[in-house]
PDB file of C-alpha atoms in Angstrom:
ATOM      1  CA  UNK A   1     171.301 161.526 -49.033  1.00 70.00           C
ATOM      2  CA  UNK A   2     171.266 161.901 -52.779  1.00 81.00           C
ATOM      3  CA  UNK A   3     170.896 158.106 -53.136  1.00 90.00           C
ATOM      4  CA  UNK A   4     167.790 158.110 -50.839  1.00 93.00           C
ATOM      5  CA  UNK A   5     166.176 160.874 -52.754  1.00 93.00           C
ATOM      6  CA  UNK A   6     166.921 159.185 -56.080  1.00 94.00           C
ATOM      7  CA  UNK A   7     165.006 156.057 -54.758  1.00 95.00           C
ATOM      8  CA  UNK A   8     162.206 158.228 -53.561  1.00 96.00           C
ATOM      9  CA  UNK A   9     161.800 159.863 -56.957  1.00 96.00           C
ATOM     10  CA  UNK A  10     162.019 156.586 -58.717  1.00 96.00           C
ATOM     11  CA  UNK A  11     159.131 155.227 -56.473  1.00 96.00           C
ATOM     12  CA  UNK A  12     157.045 158.278 -57.230  1.00 95.00           C
ATOM     13  CA  UNK A  13     157.649 157.983 -60.983  1.00 94.00           C
ATOM     14  CA  UNK A  14     156.655 154.263 -60.824  1.00 94.00           C
ATOM     15  CA  UNK A  15     153.359 155.113 -59.057  1.00 93.00           C
ATOM     16  CA  UNK A  16     152.433 158.626 -60.390  1.00 92.00           C
ATOM     17  CA  UNK A  17     154.276 158.907 -63.696  1.00 91.00           C
ATOM     18  CA  UNK A  18     156.668 161.658 -64.769  1.00 92.00           C
ATOM     19  CA  UNK A  19     156.215 164.935 -62.949  1.00 93.00           C
ATOM     20  CA  UNK A  20     155.033 167.687 -65.233  1.00 90.00           C
ATOM     21  CA  UNK A  21     156.549 170.470 -63.082  1.00 90.00           C
ATOM     22  CA  UNK A  22     158.998 170.829 -60.134  1.00 91.00           C
ATOM     23  CA  UNK A  23     160.173 173.662 -57.970  1.00 90.00           C
ATOM     24  CA  UNK A  24     162.963 173.879 -55.418  1.00 88.00           C
ATOM     25  CA  UNK A  25     163.050 175.925 -52.128  1.00 85.00           C
ATOM     26  CA  UNK A  26     165.921 176.264 -49.845  1.00 82.00           C
ATOM     27  CA  UNK A  27     165.709 177.756 -46.315  1.00 78.00           C
ATOM     28  CA  UNK A  28     168.527 179.080 -44.320  1.00 73.00           C
ATOM     29  CA  UNK A  29     170.244 176.248 -42.601  1.00 71.00           C
ATOM     30  CA  UNK A  30     168.224 173.463 -44.268  1.00 75.00           C
ATOM     31  CA  UNK A  31     168.633 171.080 -47.147  1.00 80.00           C
ATOM     32  CA  UNK A  32     166.912 171.831 -50.383  1.00 87.00           C
ATOM     33  CA  UNK A  33     163.259 170.779 -50.695  1.00 93.00           C
ATOM     34  CA  UNK A  34     161.733 170.173 -54.050  1.00 95.00           C
ATOM     35  CA  UNK A  35     157.977 169.924 -54.718  1.00 96.00           C
ATOM     36  CA  UNK A  36     156.964 167.759 -57.705  1.00 96.00           C
ATOM     37  CA  UNK A  37     153.574 168.134 -59.462  1.00 95.00           C
ATOM     38  CA  UNK A  38     151.978 165.090 -61.041  1.00 93.00           C
ATOM     39  CA  UNK A  39     148.795 164.859 -63.040  1.00 87.00           C
ATOM     40  CA  UNK A  40     146.510 161.827 -62.438  1.00 73.00           C
ATOM     41  CA  UNK A  41     148.332 158.770 -63.778  1.00 60.00           C
ATOM     42  CA  UNK A  42     145.047 157.305 -65.036  1.00 62.00           C
ATOM     43  CA  UNK A  43     144.846 160.086 -67.522  1.00 56.00           C
ATOM     44  CA  UNK A  44     142.026 161.932 -65.822  1.00 58.00           C
ATOM     45  CA  UNK A  45     142.827 165.632 -65.695  1.00 65.00           C
ATOM     46  CA  UNK A  46     140.759 166.331 -62.627  1.00 86.00           C
ATOM     47  CA  UNK A  47     143.271 165.512 -59.903  1.00 91.00           C
ATOM     48  CA  UNK A  48     146.740 167.019 -59.359  1.00 94.00           C
ATOM     49  CA  UNK A  49     149.153 165.722 -56.863  1.00 95.00           C
ATOM     50  CA  UNK A  50     151.958 167.728 -55.196  1.00 96.00           C
ATOM     51  CA  UNK A  51     154.700 165.647 -53.486  1.00 97.00           C
ATOM     52  CA  UNK A  52     157.758 166.876 -51.566  1.00 97.00           C
ATOM     53  CA  UNK A  53     161.202 165.538 -52.383  1.00 96.00           C
ATOM     54  CA  UNK A  54     163.956 166.235 -49.817  1.00 94.00           C
ATOM     55  CA  UNK A  55     162.266 165.735 -46.464  1.00 94.00           C
ATOM     56  CA  UNK A  56     163.267 162.103 -46.283  1.00 94.00           C
ATOM     57  CA  UNK A  57     167.001 162.904 -46.819  1.00 91.00           C
ATOM     58  CA  UNK A  58     167.354 163.173 -43.065  1.00 89.00           C
ATOM     59  CA  UNK A  59     165.601 161.229 -40.364  1.00 91.00           C
ATOM     60  CA  UNK A  60     163.163 163.159 -38.134  1.00 90.00           C
ATOM     61  CA  UNK A  61     164.470 163.136 -34.549  1.00 82.00           C
ATOM     62  CA  UNK A  62     162.865 163.708 -31.171  1.00 71.00           C
ATOM     63  CA  UNK A  63     163.430 167.336 -30.249  1.00 65.00           C
ATOM     64  CA  UNK A  64     164.227 166.263 -26.688  1.00 65.00           C
ATOM     65  CA  UNK A  65     167.148 164.035 -27.793  1.00 64.00           C
ATOM     66  CA  UNK A  66     170.586 165.279 -26.760  1.00 61.00           C
ATOM     67  CA  UNK A  67     172.227 164.107 -29.929  1.00 63.00           C
ATOM     68  CA  UNK A  68     170.393 163.458 -33.287  1.00 63.00           C
ATOM     69  CA  UNK A  69     171.039 160.098 -34.823  1.00 65.00           C
ATOM     70  CA  UNK A  70     172.178 160.605 -38.428  1.00 66.00           C
ATOM     71  CA  UNK A  71     170.643 157.252 -39.539  1.00 76.00           C
ATOM     72  CA  UNK A  72     167.827 156.169 -37.255  1.00 80.00           C
ATOM     73  CA  UNK A  73     164.452 157.875 -37.123  1.00 85.00           C
ATOM     74  CA  UNK A  74     161.314 158.119 -39.246  1.00 92.00           C
ATOM     75  CA  UNK A  75     161.562 159.409 -42.748  1.00 95.00           C
ATOM     76  CA  UNK A  76     158.728 160.834 -44.823  1.00 96.00           C
ATOM     77  CA  UNK A  77     157.651 162.862 -47.842  1.00 97.00           C
ATOM     78  CA  UNK A  78     154.301 164.764 -48.007  1.00 97.00           C
ATOM     79  CA  UNK A  79     151.570 164.222 -50.587  1.00 97.00           C
ATOM     80  CA  UNK A  80     148.749 166.687 -51.344  1.00 97.00           C
ATOM     81  CA  UNK A  81     145.927 165.712 -53.784  1.00 95.00           C
ATOM     82  CA  UNK A  82     143.447 168.315 -55.025  1.00 95.00           C
ATOM     83  CA  UNK A  83     140.970 168.713 -57.903  1.00 93.00           C
ATOM     84  CA  UNK A  84     142.589 170.573 -60.711  1.00 88.00           C
ATOM     85  CA  UNK A  85     141.309 173.803 -62.322  1.00 86.00           C
ATOM     86  CA  UNK A  86     139.126 175.072 -59.405  1.00 88.00           C
ATOM     87  CA  UNK A  87     141.767 177.227 -57.613  1.00 90.00           C
ATOM     88  CA  UNK A  88     145.284 178.505 -58.081  1.00 92.00           C
ATOM     89  CA  UNK A  89     146.670 175.452 -56.173  1.00 92.00           C
ATOM     90  CA  UNK A  90     150.093 175.680 -57.891  1.00 92.00           C
ATOM     91  CA  UNK A  91     150.783 178.403 -55.341  1.00 92.00           C
ATOM     92  CA  UNK A  92     150.972 175.619 -52.672  1.00 93.00           C
ATOM     93  CA  UNK A  93     154.620 174.857 -53.657  1.00 92.00           C
ATOM     94  CA  UNK A  94     156.372 177.066 -51.155  1.00 90.00           C
ATOM     95  CA  UNK A  95     153.885 176.300 -48.249  1.00 93.00           C
ATOM     96  CA  UNK A  96     154.440 172.572 -48.856  1.00 95.00           C
ATOM     97  CA  UNK A  97     158.176 173.026 -48.784  1.00 93.00           C
ATOM     98  CA  UNK A  98     157.842 174.993 -45.480  1.00 91.00           C
ATOM     99  CA  UNK A  99     155.944 172.040 -44.063  1.00 93.00           C
ATOM    100  CA  UNK A 100     158.538 169.512 -45.384  1.00 94.00           C
ATOM    101  CA  UNK A 101     161.347 171.608 -43.775  1.00 91.00           C
ATOM    102  CA  UNK A 102     159.667 171.781 -40.390  1.00 89.00           C
ATOM    103  CA  UNK A 103     161.488 168.733 -38.992  1.00 89.00           C
ATOM    104  CA  UNK A 104     164.810 170.419 -39.669  1.00 84.00           C
ATOM    105  CA  UNK A 105     163.737 173.925 -38.737  1.00 83.00           C
ATOM    106  CA  UNK A 106     161.526 173.273 -35.692  1.00 83.00           C
ATOM    107  CA  UNK A 107     162.677 169.729 -34.681  1.00 83.00           C
ATOM    108  CA  UNK A 108     159.150 168.272 -35.000  1.00 84.00           C
ATOM    109  CA  UNK A 109     158.312 164.735 -35.980  1.00 90.00           C
ATOM    110  CA  UNK A 110     155.587 164.758 -38.598  1.00 94.00           C
ATOM    111  CA  UNK A 111     153.378 161.635 -38.042  1.00 94.00           C
ATOM    112  CA  UNK A 112     149.886 160.479 -38.850  1.00 96.00           C
ATOM    113  CA  UNK A 113     147.236 162.248 -36.819  1.00 95.00           C
ATOM    114  CA  UNK A 114     149.316 165.377 -36.323  1.00 94.00           C
ATOM    115  CA  UNK A 115     148.399 168.872 -37.464  1.00 95.00           C
ATOM    116  CA  UNK A 116     150.641 171.212 -39.355  1.00 94.00           C
ATOM    117  CA  UNK A 117     149.626 174.890 -39.334  1.00 93.00           C
ATOM    118  CA  UNK A 118     151.078 177.455 -41.780  1.00 92.00           C
ATOM    119  CA  UNK A 119     149.266 180.461 -40.265  1.00 91.00           C
ATOM    120  CA  UNK A 120     148.398 181.562 -43.782  1.00 93.00           C
ATOM    121  CA  UNK A 121     146.269 180.080 -46.647  1.00 95.00           C
ATOM    122  CA  UNK A 122     147.747 177.037 -48.441  1.00 95.00           C
ATOM    123  CA  UNK A 123     147.324 178.971 -51.677  1.00 94.00           C
ATOM    124  CA  UNK A 124     145.699 182.381 -52.480  1.00 93.00           C
ATOM    125  CA  UNK A 125     142.073 182.403 -51.320  1.00 92.00           C
ATOM    126  CA  UNK A 126     142.274 178.867 -49.855  1.00 95.00           C
ATOM    127  CA  UNK A 127     139.863 178.167 -46.987  1.00 95.00           C
ATOM    128  CA  UNK A 128     142.654 176.108 -45.352  1.00 96.00           C
ATOM    129  CA  UNK A 129     145.706 177.261 -43.361  1.00 95.00           C
ATOM    130  CA  UNK A 130     146.497 173.896 -41.858  1.00 96.00           C
ATOM    131  CA  UNK A 131     146.553 170.197 -42.715  1.00 97.00           C
ATOM    132  CA  UNK A 132     145.874 166.909 -40.964  1.00 97.00           C
ATOM    133  CA  UNK A 133     148.547 164.287 -41.662  1.00 97.00           C
ATOM    134  CA  UNK A 134     146.865 161.054 -42.838  1.00 95.00           C
ATOM    135  CA  UNK A 135     147.942 157.453 -42.694  1.00 94.00           C
ATOM    136  CA  UNK A 136     150.645 156.311 -45.196  1.00 94.00           C
ATOM    137  CA  UNK A 137     150.501 153.387 -47.559  1.00 85.00           C
ATOM    138  CA  UNK A 138     147.418 154.304 -49.591  1.00 87.00           C
ATOM    139  CA  UNK A 139     148.517 156.007 -52.764  1.00 87.00           C
ATOM    140  CA  UNK A 140     152.320 155.394 -52.621  1.00 94.00           C
ATOM    141  CA  UNK A 141     153.603 152.351 -50.577  1.00 94.00           C
ATOM    142  CA  UNK A 142     156.340 152.817 -48.020  1.00 95.00           C
ATOM    143  CA  UNK A 143     159.929 152.674 -49.572  1.00 95.00           C
ATOM    144  CA  UNK A 144     162.114 150.214 -47.735  1.00 94.00           C
ATOM    145  CA  UNK A 145     165.716 151.243 -47.169  1.00 93.00           C
ATOM    146  CA  UNK A 146     168.734 149.249 -46.095  1.00 91.00           C
ATOM    147  CA  UNK A 147     169.136 148.630 -42.352  1.00 87.00           C
ATOM    148  CA  UNK A 148     169.410 150.519 -40.089  1.00 89.00           C
ATOM    149  CA  UNK A 149     167.467 153.107 -42.047  1.00 91.00           C
ATOM    150  CA  UNK A 150     163.723 153.291 -41.526  1.00 92.00           C
ATOM    151  CA  UNK A 151     161.433 153.202 -44.532  1.00 94.00           C
ATOM    152  CA  UNK A 152     160.343 156.391 -46.268  1.00 96.00           C
ATOM    153  CA  UNK A 153     156.569 156.898 -45.732  1.00 97.00           C
ATOM    154  CA  UNK A 154     154.448 159.040 -48.081  1.00 97.00           C
ATOM    155  CA  UNK A 155     152.192 160.924 -45.815  1.00 97.00           C
ATOM    156  CA  UNK A 156     148.892 162.330 -47.299  1.00 97.00           C
ATOM    157  CA  UNK A 157     147.926 165.847 -46.238  1.00 97.00           C
ATOM    158  CA  UNK A 158     144.229 166.645 -45.642  1.00 97.00           C
ATOM    159  CA  UNK A 159     143.493 170.318 -45.676  1.00 97.00           C
ATOM    160  CA  UNK A 160     141.525 171.520 -42.604  1.00 97.00           C
ATOM    161  CA  UNK A 161     139.449 174.764 -42.292  1.00 96.00           C
ATOM    162  CA  UNK A 162     140.167 176.791 -39.161  1.00 95.00           C
ATOM    163  CA  UNK A 163     136.972 175.447 -37.555  1.00 95.00           C
ATOM    164  CA  UNK A 164     137.952 171.847 -38.313  1.00 96.00           C
ATOM    165  CA  UNK A 165     141.468 172.406 -36.958  1.00 96.00           C
ATOM    166  CA  UNK A 166     140.059 173.823 -33.746  1.00 95.00           C
ATOM    167  CA  UNK A 167     137.574 170.864 -33.506  1.00 94.00           C
ATOM    168  CA  UNK A 168     140.307 168.417 -34.109  1.00 95.00           C
ATOM    169  CA  UNK A 169     142.429 169.888 -31.275  1.00 94.00           C
ATOM    170  CA  UNK A 170     139.575 169.212 -28.851  1.00 95.00           C
ATOM    171  CA  UNK A 171     138.138 165.961 -30.254  1.00 94.00           C
ATOM    172  CA  UNK A 172     141.137 164.374 -31.981  1.00 94.00           C
ATOM    173  CA  UNK A 173     142.052 163.339 -35.599  1.00 95.00           C
ATOM    174  CA  UNK A 174     139.999 160.112 -35.504  1.00 95.00           C
ATOM    175  CA  UNK A 175     136.709 161.928 -34.699  1.00 95.00           C
ATOM    176  CA  UNK A 176     137.396 164.564 -37.396  1.00 96.00           C
ATOM    177  CA  UNK A 177     138.080 161.913 -39.970  1.00 95.00           C
ATOM    178  CA  UNK A 178     134.884 160.040 -38.987  1.00 95.00           C
ATOM    179  CA  UNK A 179     132.920 163.212 -39.330  1.00 95.00           C
ATOM    180  CA  UNK A 180     134.376 163.820 -42.822  1.00 96.00           C
ATOM    181  CA  UNK A 181     133.373 160.280 -43.721  1.00 96.00           C
ATOM    182  CA  UNK A 182     129.914 160.480 -42.374  1.00 95.00           C
ATOM    183  CA  UNK A 183     129.179 163.627 -44.431  1.00 95.00           C
ATOM    184  CA  UNK A 184     130.777 162.412 -47.608  1.00 95.00           C
ATOM    185  CA  UNK A 185     133.298 165.213 -47.528  1.00 95.00           C
ATOM    186  CA  UNK A 186     135.345 165.603 -50.716  1.00 95.00           C
ATOM    187  CA  UNK A 187     138.767 166.295 -49.159  1.00 95.00           C
ATOM    188  CA  UNK A 188     140.264 167.009 -52.629  1.00 94.00           C
ATOM    189  CA  UNK A 189     137.898 169.927 -53.246  1.00 95.00           C
ATOM    190  CA  UNK A 190     140.144 173.066 -52.972  1.00 95.00           C
ATOM    191  CA  UNK A 191     137.056 175.254 -52.374  1.00 94.00           C
ATOM    192  CA  UNK A 192     135.086 173.072 -49.934  1.00 95.00           C
ATOM    193  CA  UNK A 193     133.475 174.484 -46.841  1.00 94.00           C
ATOM    194  CA  UNK A 194     134.005 173.187 -43.338  1.00 94.00           C
ATOM    195  CA  UNK A 195     132.172 169.987 -42.498  1.00 92.00           C
ATOM    196  CA  UNK A 196     129.223 170.277 -40.056  1.00 88.00           C
ATOM    197  CA  UNK A 197     130.636 170.190 -36.545  1.00 85.00           C
ATOM    198  CA  UNK A 198     128.815 169.903 -33.203  1.00 75.00           C
TER     199      UNK A 198
END
């Protein structure tokens, strides 16, 4: 487990640089989850990224499985990118750790296209209480592990307003993402309003 997390952090440092802050959260009956904060590696101070570290230590398993396989199953960490200085987004550390612990706590498999709902704002005053899980491979490439372990995927989180989350439940993730694209929605804006929906 520690070896996997060491490889994950090394990959993050290669792509995003040295984290300028980190926090650890432990929930009863789960492994420790850390959240690392990275400023934009290009030197621009307008984007901050929060990345979980610890979710990939255990593979995610199908909740209907009789026995959990200690090696096989998808592994992932979560990545949230927001514009810096517009909101108190550093308060997202605990909510992100809650989402990262959900496979252990609730037995869910976090995969692209799925929704994760906190039931409370991502940070104080945030217009979002849920996120859409995006496709991996964009910002941080998958981290290959030795067989039979599956690669660690770095899944981007796209904050959704309550209206967007309700629309996504009916119309699906693909249509919501197309709507965001059609309207030029800045998904990194921590203060943005809901995209125009039918």
